[in-house]
Short mmCIF file of C-alpha atoms in Angstrom, two decimals:
data_model
loop_
_atom_site.label_atom_id
_atom_site.label_comp_id
_atom_site.label_asym_id
_atom_site.label_seq_id
_atom_site.Cartn_x
_atom_site.Cartn_y
_atom_site.Cartn_z
CA UNK A 26 -24.72 -37.66 -7.63
CA UNK A 27 -22.56 -35.76 -10.08
CA UNK A 28 -21.01 -32.51 -8.91
CA UNK A 29 -20.76 -29.61 -11.30
CA UNK A 30 -18.38 -26.72 -10.84
CA UNK A 31 -18.80 -23.32 -12.35
CA UNK A 32 -15.62 -21.81 -13.76
CA UNK A 33 -16.03 -18.14 -14.53
CA UNK A 34 -13.33 -16.24 -16.36
CA UNK A 35 -13.47 -12.46 -16.03
CA UNK A 36 -11.99 -10.10 -18.58
CA UNK A 37 -10.76 -6.92 -16.93
CA UNK A 38 -11.15 -3.92 -19.23
CA UNK A 39 -9.34 -1.37 -17.08
CA UNK A 40 -5.78 -0.20 -16.53
CA UNK A 41 -4.25 -0.98 -13.16
CA UNK A 42 -1.29 0.73 -11.54
CA UNK A 43 0.45 -0.41 -8.38
CA UNK A 44 1.84 2.34 -6.14
CA UNK A 45 4.29 2.11 -3.28
CA UNK A 46 3.82 5.04 -0.93
CA UNK A 47 4.34 5.60 2.77
CA UNK A 48 1.77 8.43 2.69
CA UNK A 49 -1.61 8.09 4.30
CA UNK A 50 -4.46 7.43 1.90
CA UNK A 51 -6.10 10.86 2.25
CA UNK A 52 -2.75 12.57 1.66
CA UNK A 53 -2.07 10.49 -1.42
CA UNK A 54 -5.57 11.20 -2.75
CA UNK A 55 -5.02 14.93 -2.21
CA UNK A 56 -1.65 14.79 -4.03
CA UNK A 57 -3.19 12.88 -6.95
CA UNK A 58 -6.06 15.38 -7.11
CA UNK A 59 -3.66 18.28 -7.43
CA UNK A 60 -1.16 16.64 -9.79
CA UNK A 61 -3.65 15.02 -12.17
CA UNK A 62 -6.49 17.56 -11.84
CA UNK A 63 -8.85 14.97 -10.39
CA UNK A 64 -11.49 14.96 -7.71
CA UNK A 65 -10.96 11.73 -5.81
CA UNK A 66 -13.62 11.56 -3.11
CA UNK A 67 -13.63 9.14 -0.20
CA UNK A 68 -16.35 6.52 -0.63
CA UNK A 69 -17.71 3.95 1.75
CA UNK A 70 -15.11 1.28 2.49
CA UNK A 71 -15.39 -1.92 0.49
CA UNK A 72 -16.08 -4.90 2.73
CA UNK A 73 -15.30 -8.44 1.65
CA UNK A 74 -16.69 -11.04 4.04
CA UNK A 75 -14.71 -14.20 3.57
CA UNK A 76 -17.06 -16.26 5.74
CA UNK A 77 -15.11 -18.31 8.29
CA UNK A 78 -11.73 -16.76 7.44
CA UNK A 79 -12.47 -13.14 8.34
CA UNK A 80 -13.11 -9.99 6.39
CA UNK A 81 -11.26 -7.33 4.43
CA UNK A 82 -12.08 -3.64 4.76
CA UNK A 83 -10.58 -1.72 1.85
CA UNK A 84 -10.35 2.07 1.68
CA UNK A 85 -11.84 3.43 -1.53
CA UNK A 86 -11.57 6.82 -3.30
CA UNK A 87 -13.48 7.52 -6.51
CA UNK A 88 -13.25 10.08 -9.33
CA UNK A 89 -15.83 9.72 -12.03
CA UNK A 90 -16.81 11.68 -15.11
CA UNK A 91 -19.02 10.79 -18.05
CA UNK A 92 -15.93 9.51 -19.91
CA UNK A 93 -13.86 7.64 -17.33
CA UNK A 94 -13.69 6.33 -13.78
CA UNK A 95 -10.64 6.32 -11.57
CA UNK A 96 -10.37 4.53 -8.21
CA UNK A 97 -7.67 4.70 -5.58
CA UNK A 98 -7.78 1.57 -3.46
CA UNK A 99 -5.67 0.67 -0.49
CA UNK A 100 -4.25 -2.79 -1.09
CA UNK A 101 -4.11 -3.78 2.60
CA UNK A 102 -7.15 -4.14 4.86
CA UNK A 103 -7.83 -1.07 7.02
CA UNK A 104 -9.17 -3.16 9.93
CA UNK A 105 -7.03 -5.75 11.66
CA UNK A 106 -7.74 -9.08 10.01
CA UNK A 107 -7.03 -12.68 11.04
CA UNK A 108 -6.20 -13.51 7.41
CA UNK A 109 -2.65 -14.56 6.57
CA UNK A 110 -2.70 -12.20 3.59
CA UNK A 111 -5.07 -9.29 4.33
CA UNK A 112 -4.67 -7.78 0.83
CA UNK A 113 -7.15 -6.84 -1.87
CA UNK A 114 -4.74 -8.26 -4.44
CA UNK A 115 -2.50 -10.76 -2.59
CA UNK A 116 -0.51 -11.54 -5.76
CA UNK A 117 0.86 -7.98 -5.78
CA UNK A 118 1.10 -7.35 -2.05
CA UNK A 119 4.28 -5.29 -2.50
CA UNK A 120 2.11 -2.35 -3.59
CA UNK A 121 0.47 -0.20 -0.91
CA UNK A 122 -2.18 1.26 -3.23
CA UNK A 123 -3.86 0.34 -6.49
CA UNK A 124 -5.02 2.89 -9.03
CA UNK A 125 -7.74 1.55 -11.32
CA UNK A 126 -8.54 3.51 -14.50
CA UNK A 127 -11.66 2.45 -16.41
CA UNK A 128 -12.47 3.64 -19.95
CA UNK A 129 -9.09 5.37 -20.18
CA UNK A 130 -8.41 9.01 -19.52
CA UNK A 131 -8.65 11.24 -22.55
CA UNK A 132 -6.06 13.68 -21.22
CA UNK A 133 -3.56 10.97 -20.19
CA UNK A 134 -2.27 7.85 -21.90
CA UNK A 135 -1.07 4.98 -19.71
CA UNK A 136 2.56 5.91 -20.35
CA UNK A 137 1.97 9.59 -19.56
CA UNK A 138 0.12 8.66 -16.39
CA UNK A 139 2.97 6.37 -15.36
CA UNK A 140 5.47 9.21 -15.84
CA UNK A 141 3.32 11.69 -13.91
CA UNK A 142 2.81 9.28 -11.02
CA UNK A 143 6.50 8.41 -10.77
CA UNK A 144 7.37 12.13 -10.64
CA UNK A 145 5.39 12.61 -7.43
CA UNK A 146 7.58 12.72 -4.29
CA UNK A 147 4.92 10.83 -2.30
CA UNK A 148 5.16 7.85 -4.66
CA UNK A 149 8.31 5.77 -4.24
CA UNK A 150 7.49 3.27 -6.98
CA UNK A 151 4.77 2.87 -9.58
CA UNK A 152 4.23 0.28 -12.26
CA UNK A 153 1.46 -0.83 -14.54
CA UNK A 154 0.01 -4.27 -13.80
CA UNK A 155 -2.03 -6.42 -16.15
CA UNK A 156 -5.17 -7.23 -14.13
CA UNK A 157 -5.90 -10.27 -16.32
CA UNK A 158 -2.73 -11.94 -14.98
CA UNK A 159 -3.84 -11.66 -11.35
CA UNK A 160 -5.13 -14.70 -9.51
CA UNK A 161 -7.61 -12.66 -7.44
CA UNK A 162 -8.73 -10.25 -10.19
CA UNK A 163 -12.40 -10.68 -9.22
CA UNK A 164 -11.64 -8.60 -6.11
CA UNK A 165 -11.10 -5.64 -8.43
CA UNK A 166 -14.45 -5.88 -10.21
CA UNK A 167 -17.13 -3.50 -8.91
#
């Protein structure tokens, strides 16, 4: 019997920023709310069941308007996990948080947002990441 495999290629149409921060997630969300005039609200944690390997529980904050959507995601699993790499995006595990911007932000370009994020004392490092280059980019599709 012939075996068929399904290869699906996703095109990510959002901007992704990696943030290094030692702050707790609710503190970072509060700082981003004040600095960028957002309203990031804690959502139900995202749960990825990886069958026999374990599961990832990812903290999730959301700001949405009729024009854009912004998510603050913790890159590392909140719950202890038996996985070797308990990260939402294991290819960029050096980042503590991921900021996903869908449909762009009218008041901020990507470069302006990068400058504003790097100016925050709670953020040690920030850089823009091309989500299409990530091996596990399907983890970032909601």
